[in-house]
Amino acid sequence: MSSLLGATKVLAIQLFFGLTFFLAASLKWRLGVTPEFWQQFGGTWLAHLPGGLPAVYYLLALLETVAVLGILFSLWRGEFLPATKKIFLKLTLVFSPFIFTVLAFGSD
């Protein structure tokens, strides 16, 4: 019973992060740079990077896509199972705060 509960918790984490990054990345790829993104990040130092805000926007989309791929690969490997080493899940979870940090620069 304990191993089933552990597998369910890991699976829930994979689905939560996977869905979060999938929705964010797919929206960015579909819509392109939105006026809301310009408004939110226009006053930050990110706007002064080479390529400006479009480069930051598509970099975020790429990073979120990489996170989705990491979660999908983790699911494919069965890393939610108790006996499986959770290499890709751990890498993706360590990678995720970097994405959230970039997004935090645009918060008011």
PDB file of N, CA and C in Angstrom:
ATOM      1  N   MET A   1       0.820  -1.197   0.000  1.00  0.00           N
ATOM      2  CA  MET A   1       0.000   0.000   0.000  1.00  0.00           C
ATOM      3  C   MET A   1       0.860   1.255   0.000  1.00  0.00           C
ATOM      4  N   SER A   2       1.937   1.202   0.759  1.00  0.00           N
ATOM      5  CA  SER A   2       2.828   2.363   0.852  1.00  0.00           C
ATOM      6  C   SER A   2       3.483   2.675  -0.489  1.00  0.00           C
ATOM      7  N   SER A   3       3.861   1.631  -1.238  1.00  0.00           N
ATOM      8  CA  SER A   3       4.498   1.860  -2.526  1.00  0.00           C
ATOM      9  C   SER A   3       3.499   2.430  -3.533  1.00  0.00           C
ATOM     10  N   LEU A   4       2.234   2.034  -3.436  1.00  0.00           N
ATOM     11  CA  LEU A   4       1.204   2.583  -4.317  1.00  0.00           C
ATOM     12  C   LEU A   4       0.982   4.064  -4.022  1.00  0.00           C
ATOM     13  N   LEU A   5       0.989   4.413  -2.743  1.00  0.00           N
ATOM     14  CA  LEU A   5       0.834   5.808  -2.354  1.00  0.00           C
ATOM     15  C   LEU A   5       2.020   6.640  -2.842  1.00  0.00           C
ATOM     16  N   GLY A   6       3.214   6.101  -2.721  1.00  0.00           N
ATOM     17  CA  GLY A   6       4.406   6.799  -3.206  1.00  0.00           C
ATOM     18  C   GLY A   6       4.373   6.994  -4.711  1.00  0.00           C
ATOM     19  N   ALA A   7       3.956   5.970  -5.435  1.00  0.00           N
ATOM     20  CA  ALA A   7       3.866   6.078  -6.890  1.00  0.00           C
ATOM     21  C   ALA A   7       2.823   7.109  -7.287  1.00  0.00           C
ATOM     22  N   THR A   8       1.718   7.169  -6.567  1.00  0.00           N
ATOM     23  CA  THR A   8       0.656   8.128  -6.860  1.00  0.00           C
ATOM     24  C   THR A   8       1.133   9.557  -6.612  1.00  0.00           C
ATOM     25  N   LYS A   9       1.897   9.759  -5.545  1.00  0.00           N
ATOM     26  CA  LYS A   9       2.420  11.104  -5.256  1.00  0.00           C
ATOM     27  C   LYS A   9       3.373  11.562  -6.347  1.00  0.00           C
ATOM     28  N   VAL A  10       4.259  10.692  -6.772  1.00  0.00           N
ATOM     29  CA  VAL A  10       5.211  11.056  -7.828  1.00  0.00           C
ATOM     30  C   VAL A  10       4.473  11.317  -9.134  1.00  0.00           C
ATOM     31  N   LEU A  11       3.505  10.498  -9.452  1.00  0.00           N
ATOM     32  CA  LEU A  11       2.719  10.680 -10.669  1.00  0.00           C
ATOM     33  C   LEU A  11       1.968  12.009 -10.628  1.00  0.00           C
ATOM     34  N   ALA A  12       1.430  12.366  -9.478  1.00  0.00           N
ATOM     35  CA  ALA A  12       0.727  13.643  -9.333  1.00  0.00           C
ATOM     36  C   ALA A  12       1.679  14.819  -9.576  1.00  0.00           C
ATOM     37  N   ILE A  13       2.905  14.729  -9.076  1.00  0.00           N
ATOM     38  CA  ILE A  13       3.897  15.783  -9.300  1.00  0.00           C
ATOM     39  C   ILE A  13       4.238  15.880 -10.780  1.00  0.00           C
ATOM     40  N   GLN A  14       4.425  14.743 -11.425  1.00  0.00           N
ATOM     41  CA  GLN A  14       4.738  14.736 -12.854  1.00  0.00           C
ATOM     42  C   GLN A  14       3.604  15.367 -13.652  1.00  0.00           C
ATOM     43  N   LEU A  15       2.386  15.009 -13.350  1.00  0.00           N
ATOM     44  CA  LEU A  15       1.243  15.551 -14.081  1.00  0.00           C
ATOM     45  C   LEU A  15       1.061  17.044 -13.826  1.00  0.00           C
ATOM     46  N   PHE A  16       1.269  17.467 -12.586  1.00  0.00           N
ATOM     47  CA  PHE A  16       1.133  18.889 -12.248  1.00  0.00           C
ATOM     48  C   PHE A  16       2.147  19.736 -13.013  1.00  0.00           C
ATOM     49  N   PHE A  17       3.409  19.370 -12.918  1.00  0.00           N
ATOM     50  CA  PHE A  17       4.440  20.143 -13.606  1.00  0.00           C
ATOM     51  C   PHE A  17       4.318  20.017 -15.124  1.00  0.00           C
ATOM     52  N   GLY A  18       4.025  18.823 -15.591  1.00  0.00           N
ATOM     53  CA  GLY A  18       3.876  18.617 -17.030  1.00  0.00           C
ATOM     54  C   GLY A  18       2.752  19.456 -17.607  1.00  0.00           C
ATOM     55  N   LEU A  19       1.599  19.451 -16.951  1.00  0.00           N
ATOM     56  CA  LEU A  19       0.465  20.230 -17.434  1.00  0.00           C
ATOM     57  C   LEU A  19       0.740  21.727 -17.339  1.00  0.00           C
ATOM     58  N   THR A  20       1.338  22.163 -16.252  1.00  0.00           N
ATOM     59  CA  THR A  20       1.660  23.581 -16.089  1.00  0.00           C
ATOM     60  C   THR A  20       2.559  24.073 -17.212  1.00  0.00           C
ATOM     61  N   PHE A  21       3.638  23.368 -17.460  1.00  0.00           N
ATOM     62  CA  PHE A  21       4.571  23.806 -18.501  1.00  0.00           C
ATOM     63  C   PHE A  21       4.017  23.574 -19.901  1.00  0.00           C
ATOM     64  N   PHE A  22       3.217  22.521 -20.092  1.00  0.00           N
ATOM     65  CA  PHE A  22       2.622  22.290 -21.409  1.00  0.00           C
ATOM     66  C   PHE A  22       1.684  23.430 -21.788  1.00  0.00           C
ATOM     67  N   LEU A  23       0.807  23.822 -20.867  1.00  0.00           N
ATOM     68  CA  LEU A  23      -0.132  24.899 -21.158  1.00  0.00           C
ATOM     69  C   LEU A  23       0.597  26.216 -21.413  1.00  0.00           C
ATOM     70  N   ALA A  24       1.604  26.514 -20.608  1.00  0.00           N
ATOM     71  CA  ALA A  24       2.352  27.762 -20.788  1.00  0.00           C
ATOM     72  C   ALA A  24       3.115  27.776 -22.109  1.00  0.00           C
ATOM     73  N   ALA A  25       3.787  26.687 -22.418  1.00  0.00           N
ATOM     74  CA  ALA A  25       4.590  26.628 -23.652  1.00  0.00           C
ATOM     75  C   ALA A  25       3.701  26.646 -24.885  1.00  0.00           C
ATOM     76  N   SER A  26       2.627  25.869 -24.868  1.00  0.00           N
ATOM     77  CA  SER A  26       1.773  25.820 -26.056  1.00  0.00           C
ATOM     78  C   SER A  26       1.116  27.170 -26.315  1.00  0.00           C
ATOM     79  N   LEU A  27       0.739  27.884 -25.272  1.00  0.00           N
ATOM     80  CA  LEU A  27       0.164  29.216 -25.433  1.00  0.00           C
ATOM     81  C   LEU A  27       1.183  30.180 -26.030  1.00  0.00           C
ATOM     82  N   LYS A  28       2.413  30.122 -25.533  1.00  0.00           N
ATOM     83  CA  LYS A  28       3.456  31.006 -26.067  1.00  0.00           C
ATOM     84  C   LYS A  28       3.740  30.713 -27.531  1.00  0.00           C
ATOM     85  N   TRP A  29       3.864  29.451 -27.895  1.00  0.00           N
ATOM     86  CA  TRP A  29       4.158  29.099 -29.289  1.00  0.00           C
ATOM     87  C   TRP A  29       2.999  29.478 -30.209  1.00  0.00           C
ATOM     88  N   ARG A  30       1.769  29.355 -29.717  1.00  0.00           N
ATOM     89  CA  ARG A  30       0.603  29.662 -30.548  1.00  0.00           C
ATOM     90  C   ARG A  30       0.388  31.154 -30.750  1.00  0.00           C
ATOM     91  N   LEU A  31       0.512  31.933 -29.677  1.00  0.00           N
ATOM     92  CA  LEU A  31       0.154  33.353 -29.729  1.00  0.00           C
ATOM     93  C   LEU A  31       1.297  34.266 -30.137  1.00  0.00           C
ATOM     94  N   GLY A  32       2.524  33.840 -29.914  1.00  0.00           N
ATOM     95  CA  GLY A  32       3.647  34.756 -30.144  1.00  0.00           C
ATOM     96  C   GLY A  32       3.717  35.777 -29.016  1.00  0.00           C
ATOM     97  N   VAL A  33       4.556  36.771 -29.180  1.00  0.00           N
ATOM     98  CA  VAL A  33       4.760  37.768 -28.130  1.00  0.00           C
ATOM     99  C   VAL A  33       3.487  38.608 -28.002  1.00  0.00           C
ATOM    100  N   THR A  34       2.898  38.576 -26.833  1.00  0.00           N
ATOM    101  CA  THR A  34       1.629  39.263 -26.604  1.00  0.00           C
ATOM    102  C   THR A  34       1.853  40.655 -26.010  1.00  0.00           C
ATOM    103  N   PRO A  35       0.883  41.558 -26.174  1.00  0.00           N
ATOM    104  CA  PRO A  35       0.998  42.891 -25.549  1.00  0.00           C
ATOM    105  C   PRO A  35       1.127  42.802 -24.023  1.00  0.00           C
ATOM    106  N   GLU A  36       0.493  41.802 -23.431  1.00  0.00           N
ATOM    107  CA  GLU A  36       0.586  41.634 -21.973  1.00  0.00           C
ATOM    108  C   GLU A  36       2.022  41.328 -21.550  1.00  0.00           C
ATOM    109  N   PHE A  37       2.722  40.538 -22.362  1.00  0.00           N
ATOM    110  CA  PHE A  37       4.113  40.227 -22.053  1.00  0.00           C
ATOM    111  C   PHE A  37       4.962  41.494 -22.140  1.00  0.00           C
ATOM    112  N   TRP A  38       4.731  42.293 -23.185  1.00  0.00           N
ATOM    113  CA  TRP A  38       5.459  43.566 -23.317  1.00  0.00           C
ATOM    114  C   TRP A  38       5.210  44.453 -22.108  1.00  0.00           C
ATOM    115  N   GLN A  39       3.948  44.530 -21.677  1.00  0.00           N
ATOM    116  CA  GLN A  39       3.595  45.378 -20.541  1.00  0.00           C
ATOM    117  C   GLN A  39       4.225  44.864 -19.248  1.00  0.00           C
ATOM    118  N   GLN A  40       4.207  43.554 -19.062  1.00  0.00           N
ATOM    119  CA  GLN A  40       4.700  42.976 -17.821  1.00  0.00           C
ATOM    120  C   GLN A  40       6.221  43.036 -17.719  1.00  0.00           C
ATOM    121  N   PHE A  41       6.932  42.788 -18.815  1.00  0.00           N
ATOM    122  CA  PHE A  41       8.388  42.681 -18.766  1.00  0.00           C
ATOM    123  C   PHE A  41       9.112  43.879 -19.371  1.00  0.00           C
ATOM    124  N   GLY A  42       8.372  44.824 -19.943  1.00  0.00           N
ATOM    125  CA  GLY A  42       8.993  45.958 -20.630  1.00  0.00           C
ATOM    126  C   GLY A  42       9.881  46.810 -19.742  1.00  0.00           C
ATOM    127  N   GLY A  43       9.551  46.934 -18.477  1.00  0.00           N
ATOM    128  CA  GLY A  43      10.333  47.765 -17.561  1.00  0.00           C
ATOM    129  C   GLY A  43      11.436  47.019 -16.823  1.00  0.00           C
ATOM    130  N   THR A  44      11.665  45.779 -17.163  1.00  0.00           N
ATOM    131  CA  THR A  44      12.673  44.992 -16.463  1.00  0.00           C
ATOM    132  C   THR A  44      13.979  44.966 -17.257  1.00  0.00           C
ATOM    133  N   TRP A  45      15.018  44.478 -16.624  1.00  0.00           N
ATOM    134  CA  TRP A  45      16.312  44.395 -17.303  1.00  0.00           C
ATOM    135  C   TRP A  45      16.293  43.361 -18.429  1.00  0.00           C
ATOM    136  N   LEU A  46      15.306  42.474 -18.405  1.00  0.00           N
ATOM    137  CA  LEU A  46      15.195  41.467 -19.458  1.00  0.00           C
ATOM    138  C   LEU A  46      14.947  42.109 -20.821  1.00  0.00           C
ATOM    139  N   ALA A  47      14.299  43.263 -20.830  1.00  0.00           N
ATOM    140  CA  ALA A  47      14.018  43.960 -22.092  1.00  0.00           C
ATOM    141  C   ALA A  47      15.297  44.483 -22.742  1.00  0.00           C
ATOM    142  N   HIS A  48      16.367  44.603 -21.973  1.00  0.00           N
ATOM    143  CA  HIS A  48      17.621  45.153 -22.489  1.00  0.00           C
ATOM    144  C   HIS A  48      18.625  44.083 -22.909  1.00  0.00           C
ATOM    145  N   LEU A  49      18.227  42.827 -22.811  1.00  0.00           N
ATOM    146  CA  LEU A  49      19.105  41.742 -23.261  1.00  0.00           C
ATOM    147  C   LEU A  49      19.182  41.742 -24.786  1.00  0.00           C
ATOM    148  N   PRO A  50      20.233  41.162 -25.359  1.00  0.00           N
ATOM    149  CA  PRO A  50      20.307  41.079 -26.822  1.00  0.00           C
ATOM    150  C   PRO A  50      19.078  40.354 -27.387  1.00  0.00           C
ATOM    151  N   GLY A  51      18.457  40.955 -28.376  1.00  0.00           N
ATOM    152  CA  GLY A  51      17.240  40.390 -28.945  1.00  0.00           C
ATOM    153  C   GLY A  51      15.985  40.942 -28.299  1.00  0.00           C
ATOM    154  N   GLY A  52      16.147  41.623 -27.175  1.00  0.00           N
ATOM    155  CA  GLY A  52      15.006  42.235 -26.496  1.00  0.00           C
ATOM    156  C   GLY A  52      14.007  41.234 -25.968  1.00  0.00           C
ATOM    157  N   LEU A  53      12.794  41.720 -25.762  1.00  0.00           N
ATOM    158  CA  LEU A  53      11.756  40.871 -25.177  1.00  0.00           C
ATOM    159  C   LEU A  53      11.327  39.698 -26.063  1.00  0.00           C
ATOM    160  N   PRO A  54      11.322  39.845 -27.402  1.00  0.00           N
ATOM    161  CA  PRO A  54      10.982  38.646 -28.182  1.00  0.00           C
ATOM    162  C   PRO A  54      11.942  37.484 -27.926  1.00  0.00           C
ATOM    163  N   ALA A  55      13.222  37.770 -27.764  1.00  0.00           N
ATOM    164  CA  ALA A  55      14.187  36.703 -27.487  1.00  0.00           C
ATOM    165  C   ALA A  55      13.901  36.060 -26.127  1.00  0.00           C
ATOM    166  N   VAL A  56      13.580  36.875 -25.129  1.00  0.00           N
ATOM    167  CA  VAL A  56      13.258  36.356 -23.793  1.00  0.00           C
ATOM    168  C   VAL A  56      11.981  35.520 -23.854  1.00  0.00           C
ATOM    169  N   TYR A  57      10.998  36.005 -24.596  1.00  0.00           N
ATOM    170  CA  TYR A  57       9.721  35.310 -24.718  1.00  0.00           C
ATOM    171  C   TYR A  57       9.914  33.917 -25.315  1.00  0.00           C
ATOM    172  N   TYR A  58      10.637  33.849 -26.416  1.00  0.00           N
ATOM    173  CA  TYR A  58      10.828  32.547 -27.056  1.00  0.00           C
ATOM    174  C   TYR A  58      11.820  31.670 -26.289  1.00  0.00           C
ATOM    175  N   LEU A  59      12.732  32.271 -25.546  1.00  0.00           N
ATOM    176  CA  LEU A  59      13.589  31.482 -24.666  1.00  0.00           C
ATOM    177  C   LEU A  59      12.750  30.827 -23.570  1.00  0.00           C
ATOM    178  N   LEU A  60      11.815  31.588 -22.995  1.00  0.00           N
ATOM    179  CA  LEU A  60      10.913  31.015 -21.988  1.00  0.00           C
ATOM    180  C   LEU A  60      10.073  29.890 -22.586  1.00  0.00           C
ATOM    181  N   ALA A  61       9.566  30.096 -23.797  1.00  0.00           N
ATOM    182  CA  ALA A  61       8.785  29.050 -24.459  1.00  0.00           C
ATOM    183  C   ALA A  61       9.641  27.802 -24.662  1.00  0.00           C
ATOM    184  N   LEU A  62      10.882  27.996 -25.059  1.00  0.00           N
ATOM    185  CA  LEU A  62      11.785  26.863 -25.261  1.00  0.00           C
ATOM    186  C   LEU A  62      12.084  26.146 -23.943  1.00  0.00           C
ATOM    187  N   LEU A  63      12.348  26.906 -22.883  1.00  0.00           N
ATOM    188  CA  LEU A  63      12.636  26.308 -21.580  1.00  0.00           C
ATOM    189  C   LEU A  63      11.424  25.524 -21.064  1.00  0.00           C
ATOM    190  N   GLU A  64      10.231  26.079 -21.245  1.00  0.00           N
ATOM    191  CA  GLU A  64       9.030  25.378 -20.808  1.00  0.00           C
ATOM    192  C   GLU A  64       8.811  24.103 -21.626  1.00  0.00           C
ATOM    193  N   THR A  65       9.133  24.158 -22.905  1.00  0.00           N
ATOM    194  CA  THR A  65       9.016  22.973 -23.753  1.00  0.00           C
ATOM    195  C   THR A  65       9.999  21.892 -23.323  1.00  0.00           C
ATOM    196  N   VAL A  66      11.212  22.301 -22.970  1.00  0.00           N
ATOM    197  CA  VAL A  66      12.210  21.341 -22.483  1.00  0.00           C
ATOM    198  C   VAL A  66      11.719  20.695 -21.187  1.00  0.00           C
ATOM    199  N   ALA A  67      11.092  21.483 -20.318  1.00  0.00           N
ATOM    200  CA  ALA A  67      10.549  20.929 -19.074  1.00  0.00           C
ATOM    201  C   ALA A  67       9.451  19.908 -19.368  1.00  0.00           C
ATOM    202  N   VAL A  68       8.580  20.206 -20.335  1.00  0.00           N
ATOM    203  CA  VAL A  68       7.531  19.258 -20.715  1.00  0.00           C
ATOM    204  C   VAL A  68       8.153  17.961 -21.233  1.00  0.00           C
ATOM    205  N   LEU A  69       9.162  18.097 -22.086  1.00  0.00           N
ATOM    206  CA  LEU A  69       9.823  16.906 -22.630  1.00  0.00           C
ATOM    207  C   LEU A  69      10.490  16.089 -21.526  1.00  0.00           C
ATOM    208  N   GLY A  70      11.070  16.767 -20.533  1.00  0.00           N
ATOM    209  CA  GLY A  70      11.674  16.055 -19.401  1.00  0.00           C
ATOM    210  C   GLY A  70      10.643  15.263 -18.618  1.00  0.00           C
ATOM    211  N   ILE A  71       9.483  15.873 -18.391  1.00  0.00           N
ATOM    212  CA  ILE A  71       8.406  15.181 -17.675  1.00  0.00           C
ATOM    213  C   ILE A  71       7.875  14.012 -18.499  1.00  0.00           C
ATOM    214  N   LEU A  72       7.682  14.230 -19.799  1.00  0.00           N
ATOM    215  CA  LEU A  72       7.189  13.144 -20.654  1.00  0.00           C
ATOM    216  C   LEU A  72       8.169  11.975 -20.686  1.00  0.00           C
ATOM    217  N   PHE A  73       9.459  12.300 -20.770  1.00  0.00           N
ATOM    218  CA  PHE A  73      10.464  11.241 -20.773  1.00  0.00           C
ATOM    219  C   PHE A  73      10.468  10.505 -19.436  1.00  0.00           C
ATOM    220  N   SER A  74      10.281  11.248 -18.358  1.00  0.00           N
ATOM    221  CA  SER A  74      10.204  10.645 -17.030  1.00  0.00           C
ATOM    222  C   SER A  74       9.001   9.702 -16.929  1.00  0.00           C
ATOM    223  N   LEU A  75       7.874  10.138 -17.467  1.00  0.00           N
ATOM    224  CA  LEU A  75       6.689   9.274 -17.476  1.00  0.00           C
ATOM    225  C   LEU A  75       6.927   8.031 -18.326  1.00  0.00           C
ATOM    226  N   TRP A  76       7.531   8.221 -19.495  1.00  0.00           N
ATOM    227  CA  TRP A  76       7.801   7.105 -20.400  1.00  0.00           C
ATOM    228  C   TRP A  76       8.711   6.067 -19.748  1.00  0.00           C
ATOM    229  N   ARG A  77       9.687   6.544 -18.962  1.00  0.00           N
ATOM    230  CA  ARG A  77      10.606   5.639 -18.273  1.00  0.00           C
ATOM    231  C   ARG A  77       9.962   4.973 -17.053  1.00  0.00           C
ATOM    232  N   GLY A  78       8.774   5.425 -16.678  1.00  0.00           N
ATOM    233  CA  GLY A  78       8.101   4.839 -15.507  1.00  0.00           C
ATOM    234  C   GLY A  78       8.734   5.287 -14.203  1.00  0.00           C
ATOM    235  N   GLU A  79       9.222   6.508 -14.163  1.00  0.00           N
ATOM    236  CA  GLU A  79       9.907   6.984 -12.959  1.00  0.00           C
ATOM    237  C   GLU A  79       8.963   7.214 -11.786  1.00  0.00           C
ATOM    238  N   PHE A  80       7.666   7.063 -12.004  1.00  0.00           N
ATOM    239  CA  PHE A  80       6.730   7.155 -10.888  1.00  0.00           C
ATOM    240  C   PHE A  80       6.692   5.856 -10.092  1.00  0.00           C
ATOM    241  N   LEU A  81       7.227   4.782 -10.661  1.00  0.00           N
ATOM    242  CA  LEU A  81       7.259   3.506  -9.959  1.00  0.00           C
ATOM    243  C   LEU A  81       8.325   3.531  -8.864  1.00  0.00           C
ATOM    244  N   PRO A  82       8.072   2.909  -7.738  1.00  0.00           N
ATOM    245  CA  PRO A  82       8.981   2.986  -6.593  1.00  0.00           C
ATOM    246  C   PRO A  82      10.401   2.487  -6.872  1.00  0.00           C
ATOM    247  N   ALA A  83      10.552   1.441  -7.653  1.00  0.00           N
ATOM    248  CA  ALA A  83      11.876   0.849  -7.854  1.00  0.00           C
ATOM    249  C   ALA A  83      12.710   1.566  -8.918  1.00  0.00           C
ATOM    250  N   THR A  84      12.129   2.541  -9.602  1.00  0.00           N
ATOM    251  CA  THR A  84      12.823   3.219 -10.695  1.00  0.00           C
ATOM    252  C   THR A  84      13.581   4.440 -10.187  1.00  0.00           C
ATOM    253  N   LYS A  85      14.805   4.618 -10.678  1.00  0.00           N
ATOM    254  CA  LYS A  85      15.554   5.833 -10.351  1.00  0.00           C
ATOM    255  C   LYS A  85      14.902   7.005 -11.060  1.00  0.00           C
ATOM    256  N   LYS A  86      14.724   8.088 -10.348  1.00  0.00           N
ATOM    257  CA  LYS A  86      14.001   9.238 -10.859  1.00  0.00           C
ATOM    258  C   LYS A  86      14.951  10.309 -11.403  1.00  0.00           C
ATOM    259  N   ILE A  87      15.783   9.940 -12.340  1.00  0.00           N
ATOM    260  CA  ILE A  87      16.817  10.828 -12.864  1.00  0.00           C
ATOM    261  C   ILE A  87      16.204  12.014 -13.608  1.00  0.00           C
ATOM    262  N   PHE A  88      15.351  11.745 -14.579  1.00  0.00           N
ATOM    263  CA  PHE A  88      14.798  12.821 -15.403  1.00  0.00           C
ATOM    264  C   PHE A  88      13.783  13.654 -14.639  1.00  0.00           C
ATOM    265  N   LEU A  89      13.054  13.044 -13.737  1.00  0.00           N
ATOM    266  CA  LEU A  89      12.132  13.803 -12.899  1.00  0.00           C
ATOM    267  C   LEU A  89      12.909  14.787 -12.031  1.00  0.00           C
ATOM    268  N   LYS A  90      13.979  14.326 -11.413  1.00  0.00           N
ATOM    269  CA  LYS A  90      14.780  15.203 -10.565  1.00  0.00           C
ATOM    270  C   LYS A  90      15.421  16.321 -11.373  1.00  0.00           C
ATOM    271  N   LEU A  91      15.953  15.985 -12.543  1.00  0.00           N
ATOM    272  CA  LEU A  91      16.553  17.022 -13.392  1.00  0.00           C
ATOM    273  C   LEU A  91      15.524  18.081 -13.782  1.00  0.00           C
ATOM    274  N   THR A  92      14.338  17.643 -14.138  1.00  0.00           N
ATOM    275  CA  THR A  92      13.299  18.592 -14.524  1.00  0.00           C
ATOM    276  C   THR A  92      12.853  19.440 -13.337  1.00  0.00           C
ATOM    277  N   LEU A  93      12.729  18.826 -12.174  1.00  0.00           N
ATOM    278  CA  LEU A  93      12.320  19.596 -10.997  1.00  0.00           C
ATOM    279  C   LEU A  93      13.387  20.583 -10.548  1.00  0.00           C
ATOM    280  N   VAL A  94      14.651  20.255 -10.756  1.00  0.00           N
ATOM    281  CA  VAL A  94      15.729  21.201 -10.433  1.00  0.00           C
ATOM    282  C   VAL A  94      15.776  22.314 -11.480  1.00  0.00           C
ATOM    283  N   PHE A  95      15.435  22.006 -12.706  1.00  0.00           N
ATOM    284  CA  PHE A  95      15.430  22.957 -13.806  1.00  0.00           C
ATOM    285  C   PHE A  95      14.266  23.957 -13.692  1.00  0.00           C
ATOM    286  N   SER A  96      13.150  23.519 -13.141  1.00  0.00           N
ATOM    287  CA  SER A  96      11.927  24.330 -13.080  1.00  0.00           C
ATOM    288  C   SER A  96      12.076  25.666 -12.345  1.00  0.00           C
ATOM    289  N   PRO A  97      12.734  25.738 -11.210  1.00  0.00           N
ATOM    290  CA  PRO A  97      12.842  27.036 -10.528  1.00  0.00           C
ATOM    291  C   PRO A  97      13.555  28.106 -11.360  1.00  0.00           C
ATOM    292  N   PHE A  98      14.416  27.708 -12.270  1.00  0.00           N
ATOM    293  CA  PHE A  98      15.061  28.696 -13.129  1.00  0.00           C
ATOM    294  C   PHE A  98      14.038  29.361 -14.043  1.00  0.00           C
ATOM    295  N   ILE A  99      13.080  28.592 -14.530  1.00  0.00           N
ATOM    296  CA  ILE A  99      12.009  29.146 -15.354  1.00  0.00           C
ATOM    297  C   ILE A  99      11.159  30.097 -14.511  1.00  0.00           C
ATOM    298  N   PHE A 100      10.792  29.661 -13.323  1.00  0.00           N
ATOM    299  CA  PHE A 100       9.980  30.501 -12.451  1.00  0.00           C
ATOM    300  C   PHE A 100      10.720  31.765 -12.025  1.00  0.00           C
ATOM    301  N   THR A 101      12.039  31.687 -11.906  1.00  0.00           N
ATOM    302  CA  THR A 101      12.824  32.873 -11.558  1.00  0.00           C
ATOM    303  C   THR A 101      12.764  33.911 -12.664  1.00  0.00           C
ATOM    304  N   VAL A 102      12.899  33.490 -13.906  1.00  0.00           N
ATOM    305  CA  VAL A 102      12.785  34.434 -15.027  1.00  0.00           C
ATOM    306  C   VAL A 102      11.402  35.053 -15.050  1.00  0.00           C
ATOM    307  N   LEU A 103      10.378  34.249 -14.834  1.00  0.00           N
ATOM    308  CA  LEU A 103       9.010  34.760 -14.807  1.00  0.00           C
ATOM    309  C   LEU A 103       8.778  35.731 -13.643  1.00  0.00           C
ATOM    310  N   ALA A 104       9.487  35.519 -12.540  1.00  0.00           N
ATOM    311  CA  ALA A 104       9.315  36.383 -11.367  1.00  0.00           C
ATOM    312  C   ALA A 104       9.799  37.798 -11.626  1.00  0.00           C
ATOM    313  N   PHE A 105      10.698  37.988 -12.567  1.00  0.00           N
ATOM    314  CA  PHE A 105      11.176  39.341 -12.868  1.00  0.00           C
ATOM    315  C   PHE A 105      10.060  40.206 -13.441  1.00  0.00           C
ATOM    316  N   GLY A 106       9.012  39.599 -13.980  1.00  0.00           N
ATOM    317  CA  GLY A 106       7.918  40.356 -14.536  1.00  0.00           C
ATOM    318  C   GLY A 106       6.777  40.597 -13.566  1.00  0.00           C
ATOM    319  N   SER A 107       6.875  40.060 -12.355  1.00  0.00           N
ATOM    320  CA  SER A 107       5.785  40.238 -11.398  1.00  0.00           C
ATOM    321  C   SER A 107       5.820  41.645 -10.825  1.00  0.00           C
ATOM    322  N   ASP A 108       4.644  42.142 -10.526  1.00  0.00           N
ATOM    323  CA  ASP A 108       4.548  43.510  -9.981  1.00  0.00           C
ATOM    324  C   ASP A 108       4.744  43.545  -8.502  1.00  0.00           C
TER     325      ASP A 108
END
